[in-house]
Coordinates of C-alpha atoms in Angstrom, one line a residue:
M1 CA -70.2 189.0 -133.4
A2 CA -71.0 189.6 -129.8
R3 CA -68.6 188.4 -127.1
T4 CA -69.5 185.2 -125.3
P5 CA -70.0 185.4 -121.6
T6 CA -67.0 183.1 -121.0
T7 CA -64.5 185.9 -121.5
A8 CA -64.6 187.2 -118.0
P9 CA -64.2 183.8 -116.4
N10 CA -61.2 183.1 -118.7
R11 CA -59.6 186.3 -117.6
T12 CA -60.3 185.4 -114.0
D13 CA -58.8 181.9 -114.5
R14 CA -55.6 183.5 -115.9
A15 CA -55.5 185.9 -112.9
M16 CA -55.9 182.9 -110.6
R17 CA -52.9 181.2 -112.1
R18 CA -50.6 184.1 -111.8
P19 CA -48.7 184.3 -108.5
G20 CA -49.8 187.8 -107.7
A21 CA -49.4 189.7 -104.4
L22 CA -50.8 186.9 -102.3
G23 CA -48.1 184.5 -103.5
I24 CA -45.4 187.0 -102.8
V25 CA -46.7 187.7 -99.3
A26 CA -47.0 184.0 -98.7
W27 CA -43.4 183.3 -99.6
I28 CA -42.1 186.3 -97.7
A29 CA -43.9 185.0 -94.6
A30 CA -42.5 181.5 -95.2
A31 CA -39.0 182.9 -95.7
L32 CA -39.3 184.9 -92.4
C33 CA -40.3 181.7 -90.5
L34 CA -37.4 179.8 -92.1
L35 CA -34.7 182.5 -91.5
P36 CA -34.1 181.9 -87.7
M37 CA -33.8 178.2 -88.1
V38 CA -31.2 178.5 -90.9
A39 CA -29.4 181.2 -89.0
V40 CA -29.2 179.1 -85.8
A41 CA -27.9 176.1 -87.9
L42 CA -25.2 178.3 -89.6
A43 CA -24.1 179.9 -86.3
A44 CA -23.9 176.5 -84.5
A45 CA -21.8 175.1 -87.4
G46 CA -19.5 178.1 -87.1
G47 CA -18.9 177.4 -83.4
G48 CA -16.6 174.5 -84.2
L49 CA -16.2 171.1 -82.6
D50 CA -14.4 172.4 -79.5
V51 CA -17.6 174.2 -78.4
V52 CA -19.6 171.0 -78.9
S53 CA -17.0 169.0 -76.9
R54 CA -17.1 171.5 -74.1
L55 CA -20.9 171.4 -73.9
A56 CA -21.0 167.6 -74.1
E57 CA -18.6 167.4 -71.1
T58 CA -20.2 170.0 -69.0
V59 CA -23.9 171.0 -69.3
L60 CA -25.4 169.1 -72.2
P61 CA -26.1 165.9 -70.4
R62 CA -27.7 167.7 -67.5
Y63 CA -29.8 169.9 -69.8
A64 CA -30.9 166.9 -71.9
G65 CA -31.8 164.8 -68.9
T66 CA -33.8 167.5 -67.2
T67 CA -35.6 168.5 -70.3
A68 CA -36.5 164.8 -71.1
L69 CA -37.8 164.2 -67.6
L70 CA -39.9 167.4 -67.8
V71 CA -41.3 166.3 -71.1
V72 CA -42.3 162.8 -69.9
I73 CA -44.0 164.1 -66.8
V74 CA -46.0 166.8 -68.6
G75 CA -46.9 164.5 -71.5
V76 CA -48.3 161.8 -69.3
S77 CA -50.1 164.1 -66.9
T78 CA -51.7 166.3 -69.5
A79 CA -52.9 163.2 -71.4
I80 CA -54.6 161.7 -68.3
I81 CA -56.2 164.9 -67.1
G82 CA -57.2 166.2 -70.5
T83 CA -58.7 163.0 -71.8
S84 CA -60.6 162.0 -68.6
T85 CA -62.2 165.4 -68.1
A86 CA -63.1 165.7 -71.7
W87 CA -64.9 162.4 -71.6
L88 CA -66.7 163.1 -68.4
V89 CA -68.2 166.5 -69.6
T90 CA -69.1 165.0 -73.0
A91 CA -70.5 161.5 -72.1
T92 CA -72.0 162.1 -68.7
R93 CA -74.4 164.4 -66.9
F94 CA -73.7 165.6 -63.4
P95 CA -74.3 168.8 -61.4
G96 CA -72.2 171.7 -62.6
R97 CA -71.3 170.0 -65.9
R98 CA -72.2 173.0 -68.0
L99 CA -70.0 175.3 -65.9
L100 CA -67.1 172.9 -65.7
E101 CA -66.9 172.3 -69.5
I102 CA -65.9 175.9 -69.9
A103 CA -64.0 176.3 -66.6
L104 CA -61.7 173.4 -67.5
A105 CA -60.2 175.6 -70.3
L106 CA -59.6 178.6 -68.0
P107 CA -56.1 177.6 -66.8
L108 CA -54.9 178.3 -70.4
T109 CA -55.3 182.0 -69.7
Y110 CA -52.2 182.0 -67.4
P111 CA -48.7 181.3 -68.5
A112 CA -47.0 178.7 -66.4
Y113 CA -44.5 181.2 -64.8
V114 CA -47.4 183.1 -63.3
L115 CA -48.6 179.9 -61.5
A116 CA -45.0 179.4 -60.4
Y117 CA -45.1 182.8 -58.7
A118 CA -48.4 182.1 -57.0
Y119 CA -47.5 178.6 -55.7
T120 CA -44.1 179.7 -54.5
D121 CA -45.7 182.2 -52.3
L122 CA -48.1 179.5 -51.0
L123 CA -45.8 176.5 -50.6
D124 CA -42.3 177.8 -50.2
H125 CA -40.7 177.7 -46.7
P126 CA -41.9 181.2 -45.7
G127 CA -45.3 180.6 -47.4
W128 CA -48.6 180.3 -45.7
V129 CA -48.8 176.5 -45.8
Q130 CA -45.5 175.7 -44.1
T131 CA -45.8 178.6 -41.7
T132 CA -49.2 177.4 -40.6
L133 CA -47.8 173.8 -40.3
R134 CA -45.0 175.0 -38.0
D135 CA -47.4 177.1 -35.9
L136 CA -49.7 174.2 -35.3
T137 CA -47.1 171.6 -34.6
G138 CA -44.3 173.7 -33.0
W139 CA -41.8 172.1 -35.4
G140 CA -38.6 173.9 -36.4
P141 CA -37.5 174.4 -40.0
R142 CA -35.5 171.1 -40.0
D143 CA -38.0 168.9 -38.1
Y144 CA -40.2 167.9 -41.0
W145 CA -40.0 167.2 -44.7
F146 CA -42.1 169.1 -47.3
P147 CA -42.1 168.8 -51.1
E148 CA -39.8 171.3 -52.7
I149 CA -41.8 173.5 -55.1
R150 CA -38.6 174.8 -56.8
S151 CA -37.8 171.5 -58.5
V152 CA -38.4 169.6 -61.7
G153 CA -41.6 168.2 -60.1
G154 CA -42.8 171.6 -59.2
A155 CA -42.1 172.9 -62.8
A156 CA -43.8 169.9 -64.3
A157 CA -46.9 170.6 -62.1
M158 CA -47.1 174.2 -63.1
L159 CA -46.8 173.3 -66.8
T160 CA -49.4 170.5 -66.4
F161 CA -51.9 172.8 -64.8
V162 CA -51.8 175.3 -67.7
L163 CA -51.2 173.0 -70.6
Y164 CA -53.7 170.2 -70.0
P165 CA -56.4 172.4 -71.7
Y166 CA -54.7 171.7 -75.0
V167 CA -55.5 168.0 -74.7
Y168 CA -58.9 168.7 -73.1
L169 CA -60.1 171.0 -75.9
L170 CA -59.0 168.8 -78.7
A171 CA -60.3 165.6 -77.0
R172 CA -63.6 167.2 -76.2
A173 CA -64.0 168.3 -79.8
A174 CA -63.2 164.8 -81.0
F175 CA -65.6 163.2 -78.6
L176 CA -68.4 165.6 -79.6
R177 CA -67.9 164.6 -83.3
Q178 CA -68.0 160.9 -82.6
S179 CA -71.1 159.0 -83.5
A180 CA -72.4 156.7 -80.7
T181 CA -72.8 153.8 -83.2
A182 CA -69.5 152.1 -82.4
Y183 CA -69.8 152.7 -78.7
I184 CA -73.4 151.3 -78.6
A185 CA -72.2 148.2 -80.5
A186 CA -69.4 147.7 -78.0
R187 CA -71.9 147.9 -75.1
T188 CA -74.2 145.4 -77.0
L189 CA -71.3 143.0 -77.3
G190 CA -70.8 142.9 -73.5
Q191 CA -68.3 145.7 -72.9
G192 CA -68.8 147.8 -69.8
P193 CA -68.7 151.6 -69.9
W194 CA -65.0 151.7 -69.1
G195 CA -64.2 148.9 -71.6
A196 CA -66.2 150.6 -74.4
F197 CA -64.4 153.9 -73.5
F198 CA -60.9 152.4 -73.7
R199 CA -61.6 150.1 -76.7
V200 CA -63.7 152.3 -78.9
S201 CA -63.9 156.0 -77.9
V202 CA -60.2 156.6 -77.0
P203 CA -58.8 154.9 -80.2
I204 CA -61.1 156.9 -82.4
A205 CA -60.0 160.1 -80.6
R206 CA -56.4 159.1 -80.4
P207 CA -55.1 161.5 -83.2
A208 CA -56.7 164.5 -81.4
I209 CA -55.4 163.4 -78.0
A210 CA -51.9 162.9 -79.4
G211 CA -52.1 166.3 -81.1
G212 CA -53.0 168.0 -77.8
V213 CA -50.2 166.2 -76.0
L214 CA -47.6 167.1 -78.6
L215 CA -48.7 170.8 -78.4
A216 CA -48.3 170.6 -74.7
L217 CA -44.8 169.1 -75.1
M218 CA -43.8 171.8 -77.6
E219 CA -44.9 174.5 -75.1
T220 CA -42.9 172.6 -72.4
L221 CA -39.7 172.8 -74.5
A222 CA -40.4 176.5 -75.2
D223 CA -41.0 177.5 -71.6
Y224 CA -38.4 179.7 -70.0
G225 CA -40.1 181.7 -67.2
T226 CA -41.1 178.7 -65.1
V227 CA -37.8 176.7 -65.2
A228 CA -35.7 179.8 -64.8
Y229 CA -37.7 180.9 -61.7
F230 CA -37.5 177.5 -60.2
G231 CA -33.8 177.1 -61.0
V232 CA -34.4 174.1 -63.2
Q233 CA -31.6 173.8 -65.8
T234 CA -33.1 173.0 -69.3
F235 CA -32.1 173.8 -72.8
A236 CA -34.2 177.0 -72.6
T237 CA -32.4 178.4 -69.6
G238 CA -29.1 177.3 -71.0
I239 CA -29.6 179.3 -74.1
Y240 CA -30.4 182.5 -72.2
V241 CA -27.5 182.0 -69.7
S242 CA -25.0 181.3 -72.5
W243 CA -26.1 184.4 -74.5
F244 CA -26.4 187.0 -71.7
G245 CA -24.6 185.5 -68.7
L246 CA -21.5 184.0 -70.3
F247 CA -21.6 186.0 -73.6
D248 CA -20.9 182.7 -75.4
R249 CA -22.8 183.2 -78.7
A250 CA -21.4 179.9 -80.2
A251 CA -22.6 177.8 -77.2
A252 CA -26.0 179.5 -77.2
A253 CA -26.4 178.8 -81.0
Q254 CA -25.4 175.1 -80.5
L255 CA -27.8 174.7 -77.6
A256 CA -30.5 176.3 -79.6
L257 CA -29.8 173.9 -82.5
C258 CA -30.2 170.9 -80.1
L259 CA -33.5 172.3 -78.9
L260 CA -34.5 173.1 -82.5
V261 CA -34.0 169.5 -83.6
V262 CA -36.2 168.1 -80.8
A263 CA -38.9 170.7 -81.5
L264 CA -38.9 170.0 -85.2
I265 CA -39.4 166.3 -84.5
L266 CA -42.3 167.1 -82.2
A267 CA -43.8 169.4 -84.9
T268 CA -43.5 166.6 -87.5
L269 CA -45.3 164.2 -85.2
E270 CA -48.0 166.7 -84.5
R271 CA -48.6 167.4 -88.2
R272 CA -48.7 163.6 -88.8
T273 CA -51.4 163.2 -86.2
R274 CA -53.5 165.9 -87.7
E275 CA -53.1 164.5 -91.2
N276 CA -54.3 161.1 -89.9
Q277 CA -57.3 162.6 -88.2
R278 CA -59.9 160.9 -90.4
H279 CA -63.0 159.5 -88.8
H280 CA -65.9 157.7 -90.7
D281 CA -69.0 157.0 -88.7
A282 CA -69.8 153.3 -88.3
G283 CA -73.1 153.5 -90.2
R284 CA -75.1 155.7 -92.5
R285 CA -76.6 157.8 -89.8
F286 CA -75.0 159.9 -87.1
E287 CA -76.2 158.6 -83.8
R288 CA -76.1 161.2 -81.1
M289 CA -74.5 159.8 -77.9
E290 CA -76.9 160.4 -75.1
P291 CA -75.0 161.4 -71.9
V292 CA -75.3 159.1 -69.0
T293 CA -76.8 160.7 -65.9
L294 CA -74.5 160.2 -62.8
R295 CA -75.9 160.2 -59.3
G296 CA -74.5 159.7 -55.8
R297 CA -70.9 158.8 -55.5
A298 CA -70.4 158.7 -59.3
A299 CA -71.6 162.3 -59.6
T300 CA -69.4 163.4 -56.7
G301 CA -66.4 161.7 -58.3
A302 CA -67.0 163.4 -61.6
I303 CA -67.3 166.8 -59.9
V304 CA -64.0 166.1 -58.1
V305 CA -62.1 164.9 -61.1
C306 CA -63.3 167.9 -63.2
G307 CA -63.1 170.4 -60.4
L308 CA -59.6 169.8 -59.2
P309 CA -57.8 170.9 -62.4
V310 CA -59.9 174.1 -62.4
F311 CA -59.2 174.7 -58.7
F312 CA -55.4 174.2 -58.9
G313 CA -55.0 175.6 -62.4
F314 CA -57.1 178.7 -62.1
L315 CA -59.1 179.4 -58.9
L316 CA -56.4 178.9 -56.3
P317 CA -53.6 180.9 -58.2
T318 CA -56.1 183.7 -59.0
G319 CA -57.0 183.9 -55.3
I320 CA -53.3 183.9 -54.3
L321 CA -52.5 186.6 -56.8
L322 CA -55.4 188.8 -55.8
S323 CA -54.4 188.6 -52.1
L324 CA -50.8 189.4 -53.0
A325 CA -51.8 192.3 -55.3
W326 CA -54.2 193.7 -52.6
G327 CA -51.3 194.4 -50.2
S328 CA -48.6 195.1 -52.8
G329 CA -49.0 198.8 -53.0
Q330 CA -48.7 198.5 -56.8
L331 CA -51.3 200.5 -58.7
L332 CA -52.1 199.6 -62.3
F333 CA -53.1 203.1 -63.3
T334 CA -49.8 204.8 -62.7
P335 CA -47.7 206.1 -65.6
R336 CA -45.1 203.4 -65.2
Y337 CA -47.6 200.5 -65.3
L338 CA -49.7 202.2 -68.0
A339 CA -46.4 202.2 -70.1
F340 CA -46.0 198.5 -69.5
L341 CA -49.6 197.9 -70.5
Q342 CA -49.2 200.1 -73.6
H343 CA -46.1 198.3 -74.7
S344 CA -47.7 194.9 -74.3
V345 CA -50.9 195.8 -76.0
T346 CA -49.1 197.6 -78.9
L347 CA -46.8 194.7 -79.5
A348 CA -49.6 192.1 -79.2
A349 CA -52.0 194.1 -81.5
I350 CA -49.5 194.7 -84.2
A351 CA -48.2 191.2 -84.1
A352 CA -51.7 189.7 -84.2
V353 CA -52.8 191.8 -87.2
L354 CA -49.6 191.0 -89.2
T355 CA -49.6 187.4 -88.2
V356 CA -53.2 186.7 -89.1
G357 CA -52.8 188.8 -92.3
A358 CA -49.9 186.6 -93.4
A359 CA -51.8 183.5 -92.4
I360 CA -54.7 184.6 -94.6
A361 CA -52.3 185.2 -97.5
L362 CA -50.8 181.7 -97.0
G363 CA -54.1 179.9 -96.7
F364 CA -55.9 181.7 -99.5
N365 CA -52.9 181.3 -101.8
L366 CA -52.9 177.6 -101.3
R367 CA -56.7 177.6 -101.9
L368 CA -56.3 179.3 -105.2
R369 CA -53.2 177.5 -106.4
P370 CA -52.8 174.1 -104.6
T371 CA -49.3 173.6 -106.0
R372 CA -46.4 171.9 -104.3
G373 CA -44.7 175.3 -103.8
A374 CA -47.8 176.7 -102.0
Q375 CA -47.9 173.6 -99.8
T376 CA -44.2 173.9 -99.0
A377 CA -44.7 177.5 -98.0
M378 CA -47.5 176.5 -95.6
R379 CA -45.4 173.7 -94.0
I380 CA -42.5 176.1 -93.5
A381 CA -44.7 178.7 -91.9
G382 CA -46.3 176.2 -89.6
V383 CA -43.1 175.0 -88.0
G384 CA -42.5 178.1 -86.0
Y385 CA -44.9 177.1 -83.2
A386 CA -42.6 174.2 -82.3
V387 CA -39.6 176.5 -82.1
P388 CA -39.1 178.0 -78.6
G389 CA -39.0 181.8 -78.4
G390 CA -35.4 181.8 -77.3
V391 CA -34.3 179.9 -80.4
I392 CA -36.2 182.2 -82.6
A393 CA -34.7 185.3 -80.9
V394 CA -31.2 184.0 -81.3
G395 CA -31.8 183.0 -84.9
L396 CA -33.1 186.5 -85.8
L397 CA -30.4 188.3 -83.9
F398 CA -27.6 186.8 -85.9
P399 CA -28.6 187.9 -89.4
F400 CA -30.1 191.2 -88.5
A401 CA -27.3 192.2 -86.2
A402 CA -24.9 191.4 -89.1
F403 CA -27.0 193.5 -91.5
D404 CA -27.2 196.4 -89.1
N405 CA -23.4 196.4 -88.5
A406 CA -22.7 196.1 -92.2
L407 CA -25.0 199.0 -93.0
D408 CA -23.5 201.1 -90.3
R409 CA -20.0 200.5 -91.6
F410 CA -21.0 201.3 -95.2
M411 CA -22.9 204.5 -94.2
E412 CA -20.1 205.6 -91.9
A413 CA -17.4 205.0 -94.6
N414 CA -19.2 206.6 -97.5
F415 CA -21.4 209.3 -96.0
G416 CA -20.1 209.8 -92.5
I417 CA -23.5 208.8 -91.0
D418 CA -23.8 206.6 -87.9
T419 CA -27.0 204.6 -88.5
G420 CA -26.7 202.5 -85.3
L421 CA -29.0 199.5 -84.9
L422 CA -31.9 200.2 -87.2
I423 CA -33.6 196.8 -86.9
T424 CA -32.0 195.0 -84.0
G425 CA -32.7 197.9 -81.7
S426 CA -36.3 198.3 -82.6
I427 CA -39.6 196.6 -81.8
W428 CA -40.0 195.3 -85.3
L429 CA -37.5 192.5 -84.7
M430 CA -39.7 191.5 -81.7
I431 CA -42.8 191.5 -83.9
A432 CA -41.0 189.4 -86.5
A433 CA -40.1 186.9 -83.7
Y434 CA -43.8 186.8 -82.6
M435 CA -44.9 186.2 -86.2
V436 CA -42.6 183.3 -86.6
R437 CA -43.5 181.9 -83.2
F438 CA -47.3 182.1 -83.6
M439 CA -47.9 181.8 -87.3
A440 CA -49.0 178.2 -86.9
V441 CA -51.7 179.2 -84.4
A442 CA -53.2 181.7 -86.9
L443 CA -52.8 179.2 -89.8
N444 CA -54.6 176.4 -88.0
T445 CA -57.5 178.6 -86.9
Y446 CA -57.9 180.1 -90.4
E447 CA -57.6 176.7 -92.1
S448 CA -60.2 175.1 -89.9
G449 CA -62.6 177.9 -90.9
L450 CA -61.6 177.8 -94.6
A451 CA -62.4 174.0 -94.7
T452 CA -66.0 174.8 -94.1
V453 CA -66.2 177.1 -97.2
N454 CA -67.6 174.9 -100.0
P455 CA -65.4 175.1 -103.2
N456 CA -68.6 175.6 -105.2
I457 CA -68.7 179.1 -103.7
D458 CA -65.3 179.9 -105.2
A459 CA -66.5 178.5 -108.6
V460 CA -69.6 180.8 -108.5
A461 CA -67.5 183.8 -107.6
R462 CA -65.1 183.0 -110.5
T463 CA -68.1 182.6 -112.9
L464 CA -69.3 186.1 -111.9
G465 CA -65.9 187.5 -112.8
K466 CA -64.5 188.1 -109.3
S467 CA -60.8 188.6 -109.1
P468 CA -58.8 186.8 -106.4
S469 CA -58.7 189.9 -104.2
G470 CA -62.4 190.5 -104.8
M471 CA -63.2 187.0 -103.9
L472 CA -61.2 187.3 -100.7
R473 CA -62.7 190.6 -99.7
G474 CA -66.3 189.9 -100.8
V475 CA -66.7 186.2 -100.1
H476 CA -64.2 184.6 -97.9
L477 CA -63.5 187.3 -95.3
P478 CA -67.2 187.8 -94.4
I479 CA -67.8 184.1 -94.1
L480 CA -64.6 183.5 -92.1
R481 CA -65.0 186.5 -89.8
P482 CA -65.5 184.3 -86.6
S483 CA -62.4 182.3 -87.4
I484 CA -60.3 185.4 -88.2
L485 CA -61.5 187.0 -84.9
T486 CA -60.6 183.9 -83.0
A487 CA -57.1 183.8 -84.6
L488 CA -56.6 187.5 -83.7
L489 CA -57.6 187.0 -80.1
I490 CA -55.5 183.8 -79.6
V491 CA -52.3 185.4 -81.2
F492 CA -52.9 188.5 -79.1
V493 CA -53.0 186.6 -75.9
D494 CA -50.0 184.4 -76.8
V495 CA -47.9 187.5 -77.5
M496 CA -49.0 189.0 -74.2
K497 CA -47.7 185.8 -72.4
E498 CA -44.5 185.4 -74.5
L499 CA -41.4 185.9 -72.3
P500 CA -38.0 184.5 -73.7
A501 CA -38.2 186.2 -77.1
T502 CA -39.2 189.5 -75.4
L503 CA -36.4 189.3 -72.9
I504 CA -33.8 188.7 -75.6
L505 CA -35.0 191.2 -78.2
R506 CA -36.6 194.1 -76.4
P507 CA -35.1 197.5 -76.9
F508 CA -33.6 199.3 -74.0
N509 CA -36.2 200.5 -71.5
Y510 CA -39.0 198.9 -73.4
D511 CA -40.5 196.5 -70.9
T512 CA -43.8 194.6 -71.1
L513 CA -46.1 193.2 -68.4
A514 CA -44.5 189.7 -68.8
V515 CA -41.0 191.2 -68.4
Q516 CA -42.0 193.2 -65.4
A517 CA -43.6 190.2 -63.7
H518 CA -40.5 188.1 -64.4
R519 CA -38.1 190.8 -63.1
L520 CA -40.1 191.3 -59.9
A521 CA -40.5 187.6 -59.3
S522 CA -36.8 187.0 -59.9
D523 CA -36.0 189.6 -57.2
E524 CA -38.5 187.6 -54.9
R525 CA -40.9 190.6 -54.9
L526 CA -43.9 188.3 -55.4
R527 CA -46.4 190.8 -54.2
E528 CA -45.4 193.4 -56.8
A529 CA -45.3 190.7 -59.5
A530 CA -48.9 189.7 -58.8
V531 CA -50.3 192.9 -60.5
P532 CA -48.9 192.4 -64.0
S533 CA -49.5 188.6 -63.7
L534 CA -53.2 189.2 -63.0
V535 CA -53.5 191.6 -66.0
I536 CA -51.9 188.9 -68.3
G537 CA -54.4 186.4 -67.1
A538 CA -57.4 188.7 -67.4
V539 CA -56.6 189.5 -71.0
G540 CA -56.7 185.7 -71.8
L541 CA -60.2 185.1 -70.4
L542 CA -62.2 186.3 -73.5
P543 CA -60.5 184.2 -76.2
V544 CA -60.5 181.0 -74.1
A545 CA -64.2 181.4 -73.3
L546 CA -64.8 182.1 -77.0
L547 CA -62.9 179.0 -78.1
C548 CA -64.9 176.7 -75.7
W549 CA -68.2 178.2 -76.9
S550 CA -67.3 177.8 -80.6
I551 CA -66.3 174.1 -80.1
G552 CA -69.6 173.4 -78.4
R553 CA -71.6 175.4 -81.0
E554 CA -70.0 173.6 -83.9
A555 CA -70.9 170.2 -82.4
R556 CA -74.5 171.3 -81.7
V557 CA -74.9 172.7 -85.3
R558 CA -73.6 169.5 -86.7
R559 CA -75.9 167.3 -84.6
D560 CA -78.9 169.5 -85.5
A561 CA -78.1 169.4 -89.2
V562 CA -77.7 165.6 -89.2
S563 CA -80.9 165.2 -87.2
A564 CA -82.8 167.4 -89.6
A565 CA -81.5 165.5 -92.6
D566 CA -82.5 162.2 -91.1
A567 CA -86.0 163.5 -90.3
Q568 CA -86.3 164.6 -93.9
V569 CA -85.3 161.2 -95.2
Q570 CA -87.8 159.5 -92.9
R571 CA -90.6 161.8 -94.1
T572 CA -89.7 161.1 -97.7
A573 CA -89.7 157.4 -97.1

């Protein structure tokens, strides 16, 4: 009797149920993301209550108060700027709207510490603004009051300028996906434009807005370069000072644990907002919201509201950095700077490929086997984005330094070989830290693309006898190429900007552009720091522009598809 054609699919189904290499890679990635958190908790517990008491009596209240104040200011500011600008470029028309809807995301290309360098040169006492003010008025240094840039307020402003695009991008995407049905109904019932906006549009987009604000807050907790340069004492600076300045490993671990708890709470809130992001249109048809054309003072006001964040977050700092770099005498194409660039690009490229590869393994494993274990692995791997780089670095140093020391003692005692620091003294520990830190970014980007792949495509591939690896190579990867490319670019840029993990884990004499910029700025050599800062910002332009374009393209494709479907229904009727 001839074999029935169901044999190949049955074999494929059994292959799908086996854990396979993808499941192993997924759990290795999840274990790597969990390791620094467990290590920090164990190291903090080993410090004893005396360390906790000493911290509580000395620095802990100050760190907690400053960090909380910074979080509140940045959270409120990013919510207002991101939501208002997203609504204006989505729901209205005014001169320059097309340009501004992309330009509003450009501040995301700079890390906050780069803006801190630029604005310090502009607004500090010897800067251009105060010098000009003294020249025009004849005042002396103590004859006037001027806002202090090196303060909590200054740090909050720098963080707000570079982090509001998180809220803007997510809110803009939510507004573009909204049907105008509910908004039109509110206007019909007597609500004005602002009333309909606050009562209908904002509540519908609230999960996206909250998700963007929480992302900004997690980045605020993770920031080290800005607060360290401004002399603002937060948990992030306390960890670094305790580790390298005071050589108090127990205090550093316990401060890292405090910050870790806050970060995990924010990560849980962010995941809850994304899980609750469900929106059903108020009606059968998707009604496209026609933008309102603004004229006169209204158009001028919209240009000002949307233009000021771009000016202060991108154009002005870029101009300052260019003027500083022009007279700095620093040449990018010298062997020293080429080495910095090579180190940065090498680390970013390797980390991006490995991180996105692990994210593909995690996401595809969950797609094949939606078990509780696969979901747990995804949740563990996605927590790292909320954990500051300094915490991850401390958490990885503890276990791997212990492993290196134990291996060195064993090899020395048994074979007379001095192995030294095989892992701790290499770039691979830095890459592991980057993977933990930015795994969630790659996962979110890959998952958003994977959600567009119809499960029927998987069923067809299985019917045709495709193995899991064959389905991944031949079906999913070609379809998801744009999402994978976006994830690679975003992780690449984030690694280029990462500072605290690089400062703590880098091998001797292995500096990057971020480290070089931080070192020069710490020595008040702002002109020299402008060159690596500009390179870091230039690298981020492509992925940010690509991200803005993809959000707008997705909305246009969705509207066109719905309009075509409605037209087909009307023709049939």
